[in-house]
mmCIF file of C-alpha atoms in Angstrom:
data_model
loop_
_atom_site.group_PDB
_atom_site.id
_atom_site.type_symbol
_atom_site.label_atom_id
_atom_site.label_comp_id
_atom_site.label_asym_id
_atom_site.label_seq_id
_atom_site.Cartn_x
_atom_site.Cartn_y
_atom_site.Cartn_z
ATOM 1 C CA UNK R 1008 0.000 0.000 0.000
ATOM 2 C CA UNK R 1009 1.362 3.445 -0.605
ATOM 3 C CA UNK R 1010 2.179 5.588 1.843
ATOM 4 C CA UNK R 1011 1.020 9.532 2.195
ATOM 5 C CA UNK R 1012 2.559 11.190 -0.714
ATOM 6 C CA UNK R 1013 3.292 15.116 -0.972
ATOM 7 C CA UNK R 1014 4.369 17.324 -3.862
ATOM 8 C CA UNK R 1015 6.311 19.120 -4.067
ATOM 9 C CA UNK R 1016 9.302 18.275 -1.551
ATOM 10 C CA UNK R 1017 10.636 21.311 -1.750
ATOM 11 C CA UNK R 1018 9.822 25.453 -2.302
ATOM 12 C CA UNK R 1019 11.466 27.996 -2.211
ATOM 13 C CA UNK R 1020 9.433 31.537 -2.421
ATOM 14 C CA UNK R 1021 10.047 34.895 -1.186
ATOM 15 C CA UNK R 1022 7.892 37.167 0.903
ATOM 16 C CA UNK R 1023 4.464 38.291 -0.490
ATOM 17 C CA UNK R 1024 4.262 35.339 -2.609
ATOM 18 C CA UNK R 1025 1.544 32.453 -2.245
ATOM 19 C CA UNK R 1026 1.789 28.754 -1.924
ATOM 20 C CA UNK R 1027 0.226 25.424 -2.412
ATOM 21 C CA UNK R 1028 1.155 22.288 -1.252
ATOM 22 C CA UNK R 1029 -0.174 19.127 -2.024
ATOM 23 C CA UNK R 1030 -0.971 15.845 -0.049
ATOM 24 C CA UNK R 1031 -2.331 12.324 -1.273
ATOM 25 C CA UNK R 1032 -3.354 9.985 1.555
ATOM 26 C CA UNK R 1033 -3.053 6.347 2.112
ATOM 27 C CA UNK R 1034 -6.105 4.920 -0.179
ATOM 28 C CA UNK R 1035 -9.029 4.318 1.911
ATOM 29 C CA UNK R 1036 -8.204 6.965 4.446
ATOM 30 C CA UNK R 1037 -10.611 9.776 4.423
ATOM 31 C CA UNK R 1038 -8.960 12.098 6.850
ATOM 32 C CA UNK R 1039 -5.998 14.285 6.293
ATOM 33 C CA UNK R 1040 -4.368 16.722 8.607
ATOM 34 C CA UNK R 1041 -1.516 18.996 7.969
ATOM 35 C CA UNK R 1042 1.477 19.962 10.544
ATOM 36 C CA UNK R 1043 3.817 23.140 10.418
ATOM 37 C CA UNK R 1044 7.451 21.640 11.434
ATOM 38 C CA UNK R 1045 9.674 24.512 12.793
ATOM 39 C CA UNK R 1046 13.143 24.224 15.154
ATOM 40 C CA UNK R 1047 11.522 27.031 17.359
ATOM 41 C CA UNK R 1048 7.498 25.592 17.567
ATOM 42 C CA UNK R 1049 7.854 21.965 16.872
ATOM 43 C CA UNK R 1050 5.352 19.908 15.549
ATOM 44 C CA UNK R 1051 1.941 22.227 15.422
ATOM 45 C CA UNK R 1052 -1.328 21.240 13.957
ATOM 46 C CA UNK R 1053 -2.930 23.298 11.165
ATOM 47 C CA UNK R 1054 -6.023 21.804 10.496
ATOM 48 C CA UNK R 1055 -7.843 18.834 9.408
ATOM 49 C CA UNK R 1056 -10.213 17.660 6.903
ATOM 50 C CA UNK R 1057 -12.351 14.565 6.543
ATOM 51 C CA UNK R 1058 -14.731 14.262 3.683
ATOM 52 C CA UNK R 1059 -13.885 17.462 2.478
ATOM 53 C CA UNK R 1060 -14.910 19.785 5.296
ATOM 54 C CA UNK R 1061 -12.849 20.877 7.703
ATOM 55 C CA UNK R 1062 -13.566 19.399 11.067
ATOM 56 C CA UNK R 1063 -10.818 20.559 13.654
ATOM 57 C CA UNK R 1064 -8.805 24.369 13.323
ATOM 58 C CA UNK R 1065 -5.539 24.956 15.018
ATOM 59 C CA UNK R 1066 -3.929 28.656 15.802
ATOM 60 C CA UNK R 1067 -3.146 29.981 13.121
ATOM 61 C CA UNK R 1068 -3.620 32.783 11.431
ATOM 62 C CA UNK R 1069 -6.263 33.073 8.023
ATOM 63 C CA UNK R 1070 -3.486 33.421 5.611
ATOM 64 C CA UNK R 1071 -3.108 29.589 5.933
ATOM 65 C CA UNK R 1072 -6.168 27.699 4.409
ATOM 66 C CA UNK R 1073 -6.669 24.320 3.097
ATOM 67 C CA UNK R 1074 -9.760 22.653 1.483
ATOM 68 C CA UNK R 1075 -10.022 18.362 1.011
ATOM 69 C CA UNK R 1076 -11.391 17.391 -2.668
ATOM 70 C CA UNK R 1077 -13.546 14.205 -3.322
ATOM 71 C CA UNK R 1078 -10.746 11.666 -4.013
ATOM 72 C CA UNK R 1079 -9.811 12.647 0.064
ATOM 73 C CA UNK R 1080 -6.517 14.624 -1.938
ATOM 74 C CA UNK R 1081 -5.681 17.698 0.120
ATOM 75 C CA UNK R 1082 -4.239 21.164 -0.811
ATOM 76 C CA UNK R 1083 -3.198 23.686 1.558
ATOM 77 C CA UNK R 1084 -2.414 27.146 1.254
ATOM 78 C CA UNK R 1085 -0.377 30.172 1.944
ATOM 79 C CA UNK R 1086 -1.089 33.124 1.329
ATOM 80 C CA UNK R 1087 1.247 36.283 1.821
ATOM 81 C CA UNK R 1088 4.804 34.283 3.009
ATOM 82 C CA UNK R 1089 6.525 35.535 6.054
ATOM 83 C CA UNK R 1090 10.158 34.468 6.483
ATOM 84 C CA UNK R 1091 8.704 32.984 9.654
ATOM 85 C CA UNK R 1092 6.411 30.637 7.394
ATOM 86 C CA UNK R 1093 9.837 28.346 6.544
ATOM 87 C CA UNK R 1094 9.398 25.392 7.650
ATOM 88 C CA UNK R 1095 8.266 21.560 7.100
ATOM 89 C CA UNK R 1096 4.771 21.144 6.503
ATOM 90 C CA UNK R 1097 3.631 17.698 7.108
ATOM 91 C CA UNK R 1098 0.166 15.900 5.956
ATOM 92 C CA UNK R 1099 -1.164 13.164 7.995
ATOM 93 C CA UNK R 1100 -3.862 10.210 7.011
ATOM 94 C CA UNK R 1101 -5.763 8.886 9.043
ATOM 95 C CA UNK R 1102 -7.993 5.320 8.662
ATOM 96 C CA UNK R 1103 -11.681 5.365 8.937
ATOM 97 C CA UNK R 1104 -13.173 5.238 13.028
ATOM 98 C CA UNK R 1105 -12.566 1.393 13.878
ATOM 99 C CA UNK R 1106 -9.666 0.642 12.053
ATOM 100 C CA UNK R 1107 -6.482 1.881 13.773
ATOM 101 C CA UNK R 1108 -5.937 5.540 15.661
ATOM 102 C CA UNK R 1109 -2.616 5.771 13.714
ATOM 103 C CA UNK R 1110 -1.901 9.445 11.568
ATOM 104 C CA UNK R 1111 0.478 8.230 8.935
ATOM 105 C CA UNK R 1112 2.614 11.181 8.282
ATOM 106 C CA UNK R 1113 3.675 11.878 4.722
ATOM 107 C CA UNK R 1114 7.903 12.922 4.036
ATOM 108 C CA UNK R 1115 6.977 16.800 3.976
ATOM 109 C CA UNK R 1116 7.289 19.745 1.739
ATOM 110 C CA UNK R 1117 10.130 22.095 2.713
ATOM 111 C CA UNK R 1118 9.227 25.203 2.133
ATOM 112 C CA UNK R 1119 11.710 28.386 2.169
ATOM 113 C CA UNK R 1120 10.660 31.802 2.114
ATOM 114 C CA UNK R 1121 14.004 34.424 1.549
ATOM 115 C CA UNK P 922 -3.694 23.615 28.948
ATOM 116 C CA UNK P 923 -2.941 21.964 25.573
ATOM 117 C CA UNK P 924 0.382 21.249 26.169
ATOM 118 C CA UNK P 925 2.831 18.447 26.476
ATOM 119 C CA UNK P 926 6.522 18.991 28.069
ATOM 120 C CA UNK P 927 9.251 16.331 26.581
ATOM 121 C CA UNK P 928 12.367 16.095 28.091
ATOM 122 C CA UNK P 929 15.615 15.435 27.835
ATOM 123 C CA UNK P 930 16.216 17.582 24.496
ATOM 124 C CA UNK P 931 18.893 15.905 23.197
ATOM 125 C CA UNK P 932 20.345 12.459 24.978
ATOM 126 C CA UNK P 933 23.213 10.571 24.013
ATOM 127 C CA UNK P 934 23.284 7.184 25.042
ATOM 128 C CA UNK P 935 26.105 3.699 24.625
ATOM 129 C CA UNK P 936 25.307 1.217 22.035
ATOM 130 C CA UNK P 937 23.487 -1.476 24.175
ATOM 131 C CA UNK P 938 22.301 0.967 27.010
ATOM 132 C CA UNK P 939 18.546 2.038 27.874
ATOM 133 C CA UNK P 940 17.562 5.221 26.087
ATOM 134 C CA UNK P 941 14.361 6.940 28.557
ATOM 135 C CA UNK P 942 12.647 9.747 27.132
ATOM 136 C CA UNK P 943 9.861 11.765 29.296
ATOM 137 C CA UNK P 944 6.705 13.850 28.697
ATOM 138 C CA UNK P 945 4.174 15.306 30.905
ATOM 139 C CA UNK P 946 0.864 16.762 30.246
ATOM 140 C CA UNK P 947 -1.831 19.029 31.699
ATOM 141 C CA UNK P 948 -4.805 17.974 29.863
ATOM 142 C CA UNK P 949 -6.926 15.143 31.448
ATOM 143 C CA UNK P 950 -9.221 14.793 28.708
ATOM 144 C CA UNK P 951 -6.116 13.234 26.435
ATOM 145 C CA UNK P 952 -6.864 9.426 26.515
ATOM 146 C CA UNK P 953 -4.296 8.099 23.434
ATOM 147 C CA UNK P 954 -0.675 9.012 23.877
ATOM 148 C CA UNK P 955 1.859 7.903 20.980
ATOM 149 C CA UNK P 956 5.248 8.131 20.564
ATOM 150 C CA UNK P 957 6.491 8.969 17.224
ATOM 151 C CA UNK P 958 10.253 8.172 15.402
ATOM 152 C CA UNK P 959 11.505 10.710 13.236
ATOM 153 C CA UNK P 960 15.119 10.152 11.086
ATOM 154 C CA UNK P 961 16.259 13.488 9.015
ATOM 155 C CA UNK P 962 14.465 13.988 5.539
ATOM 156 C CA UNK P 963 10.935 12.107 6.726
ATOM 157 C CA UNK P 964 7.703 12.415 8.337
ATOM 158 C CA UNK P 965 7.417 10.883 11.606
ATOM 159 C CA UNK P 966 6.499 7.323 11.846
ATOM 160 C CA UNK P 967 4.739 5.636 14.746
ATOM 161 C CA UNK P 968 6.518 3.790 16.854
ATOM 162 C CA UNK P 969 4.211 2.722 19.472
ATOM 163 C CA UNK P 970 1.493 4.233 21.471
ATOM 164 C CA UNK P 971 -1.024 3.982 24.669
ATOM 165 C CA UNK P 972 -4.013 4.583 26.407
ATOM 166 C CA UNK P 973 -4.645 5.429 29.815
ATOM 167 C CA UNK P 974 -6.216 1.724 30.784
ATOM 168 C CA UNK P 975 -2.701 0.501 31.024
ATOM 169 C CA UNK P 976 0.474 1.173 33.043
ATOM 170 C CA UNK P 977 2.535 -0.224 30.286
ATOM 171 C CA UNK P 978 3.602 -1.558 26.987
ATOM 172 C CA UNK P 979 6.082 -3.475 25.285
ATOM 173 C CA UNK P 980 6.854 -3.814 21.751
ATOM 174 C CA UNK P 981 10.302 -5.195 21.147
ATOM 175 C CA UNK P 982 12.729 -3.027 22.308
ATOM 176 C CA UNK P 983 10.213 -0.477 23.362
ATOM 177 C CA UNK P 984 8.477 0.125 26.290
ATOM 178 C CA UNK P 985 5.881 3.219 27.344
ATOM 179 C CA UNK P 986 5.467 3.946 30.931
ATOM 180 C CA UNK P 987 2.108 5.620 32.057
ATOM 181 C CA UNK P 988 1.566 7.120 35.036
ATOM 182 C CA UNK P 989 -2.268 9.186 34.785
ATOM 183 C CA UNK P 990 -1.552 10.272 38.425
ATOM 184 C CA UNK P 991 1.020 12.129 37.832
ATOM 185 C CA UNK P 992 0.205 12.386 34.057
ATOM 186 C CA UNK P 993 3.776 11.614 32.628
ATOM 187 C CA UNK P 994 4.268 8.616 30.379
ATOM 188 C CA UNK P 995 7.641 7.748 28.864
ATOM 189 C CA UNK P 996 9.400 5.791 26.366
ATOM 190 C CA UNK P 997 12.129 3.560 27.161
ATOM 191 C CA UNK P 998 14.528 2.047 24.444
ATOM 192 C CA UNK P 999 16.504 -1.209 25.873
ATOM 193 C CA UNK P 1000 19.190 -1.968 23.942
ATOM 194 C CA UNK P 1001 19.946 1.057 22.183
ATOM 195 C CA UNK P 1002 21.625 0.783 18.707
ATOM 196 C CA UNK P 1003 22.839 3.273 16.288
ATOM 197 C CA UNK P 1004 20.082 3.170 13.902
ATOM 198 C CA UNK P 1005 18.004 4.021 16.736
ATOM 199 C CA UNK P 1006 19.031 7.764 16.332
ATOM 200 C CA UNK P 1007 16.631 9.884 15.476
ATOM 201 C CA UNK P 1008 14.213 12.457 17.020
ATOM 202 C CA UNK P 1009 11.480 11.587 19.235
ATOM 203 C CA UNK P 1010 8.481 12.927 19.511
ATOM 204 C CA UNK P 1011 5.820 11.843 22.581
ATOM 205 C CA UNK P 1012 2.338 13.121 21.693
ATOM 206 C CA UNK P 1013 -1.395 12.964 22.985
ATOM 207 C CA UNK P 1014 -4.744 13.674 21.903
ATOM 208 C CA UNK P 1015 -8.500 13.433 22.795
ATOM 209 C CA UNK P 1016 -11.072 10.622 21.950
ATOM 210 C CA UNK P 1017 -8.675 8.538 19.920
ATOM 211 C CA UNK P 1018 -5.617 9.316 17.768
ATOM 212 C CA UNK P 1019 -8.450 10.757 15.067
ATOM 213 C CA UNK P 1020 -8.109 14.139 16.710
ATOM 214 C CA UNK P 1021 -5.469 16.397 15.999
ATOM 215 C CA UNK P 1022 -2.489 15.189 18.059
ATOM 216 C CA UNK P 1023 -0.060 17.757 20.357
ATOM 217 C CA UNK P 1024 3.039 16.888 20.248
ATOM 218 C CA UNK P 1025 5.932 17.540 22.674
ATOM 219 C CA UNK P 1026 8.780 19.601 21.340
ATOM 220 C CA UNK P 1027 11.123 16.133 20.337
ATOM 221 C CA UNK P 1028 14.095 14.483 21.915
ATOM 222 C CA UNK P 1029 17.080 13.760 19.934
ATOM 223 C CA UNK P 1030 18.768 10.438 20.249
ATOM 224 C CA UNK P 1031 22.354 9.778 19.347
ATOM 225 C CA UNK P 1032 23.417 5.758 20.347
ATOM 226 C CA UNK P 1033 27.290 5.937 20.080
ATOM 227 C CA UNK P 1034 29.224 2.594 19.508
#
């Protein structure tokens, strides 16, 4: 089975500029939540989506937005970078209620903003 | 209080010693608490995890601790071997591991021949 797949691995963008990443879960898994990576913050949750409305926010601010098509593939988005948006971004899937409480974490997109 | 303190930041432990990693948390409403293996260039990977019904588990080499009195759980690694370095992550979360999950702020493990 393949795992949780993101494109692309790695940005690079410079302040102002918008960005979307991309995330393909595990097949069967209708859940997908996305993590900012960062030295500083470690692992912080974004938000999550399961059949394609969002169901749980984290604390961030509205320039970071995501939205879950049909297939369960994710985007999210950013909109006007900050240097301080550099970091890993990280999509989880996770199995339908039942099967295993597991998020299967995808390799990242690193995403630079000079 | 959302929040979940790791400790030790970094730890460097012998080839063949026990590797203990701790976390601590405020919330008594988290009931699933994994622990999570991360190695430079990819996403973290489950490594084992708990729930408050049980003092402890074993898988292999691993072991968690829980205490919910004290709410602290830990991971222990017997045997440590090089390939177990890597960064550490304990976590928790509410009604099942299908809720978004709060991570500590990572340990990272060097085993040294």
């Amino acid at each position: 089975k393949a795992g949780v797949t993101q494109t692309p691995r790695y940005l690079i963008k410079t302040r102002g500029q918008q960005v979307t990443l991309s995330c393909s879960p595990i097949s069967g898994h209708r859940s997908v939540s996305w993590y900012q990576q960062t030295p500083g913050q470690g692992l912080q949750f974004l938000f999550e989506y399961f059949s394609e409305t969002q169901r749980n926010k984290g604390n961030f601010p509205g320039r970071f937005s995501g939205r879950q098509f049909s297939n369960s593939r994710s985007e999210m988005n950013v909109s006007t970078l900050e240097l301080g948006d550099s970091a890993l971004y990280l999509c989880a899937s996770s199995p339908p209620p039942g099967w295993d409480d597991t998020q299967y974490f995808g390799p990242g997109t690193r995403l630079t903003v000079l | 209080q959302q929040q979940v303190k790791q400790s030790p930041q970094s730890l460097i432990v012998q080839k063949g010693g026990i590797s203990i990693i701790n976390c601590a948390y405020e919330n008594t409403a988290f009931d699933y608490f994994p622990w999570y293996q991360q190695f430079p260039g990819k996403g973290p990977a489950l490594l084992i995890a708990i729930r408050p019904d049980v003092s402890e588990k074993k898988e292999g080499r691993f072991t968690i601790s829980f205490n919910k009195s004290a709410k602290q759980f830990s991971l222990h690694i017997m045997d440590s071997q090089p390939g177990d370095s890597a960064t550490y992550f304990c976590a928790a979360s509410p009604n099942s591991g299908n809720t978004p999950l709060v991570f500590g702020k990572g340990t990272r493990l060097s085993v040294i021949a």
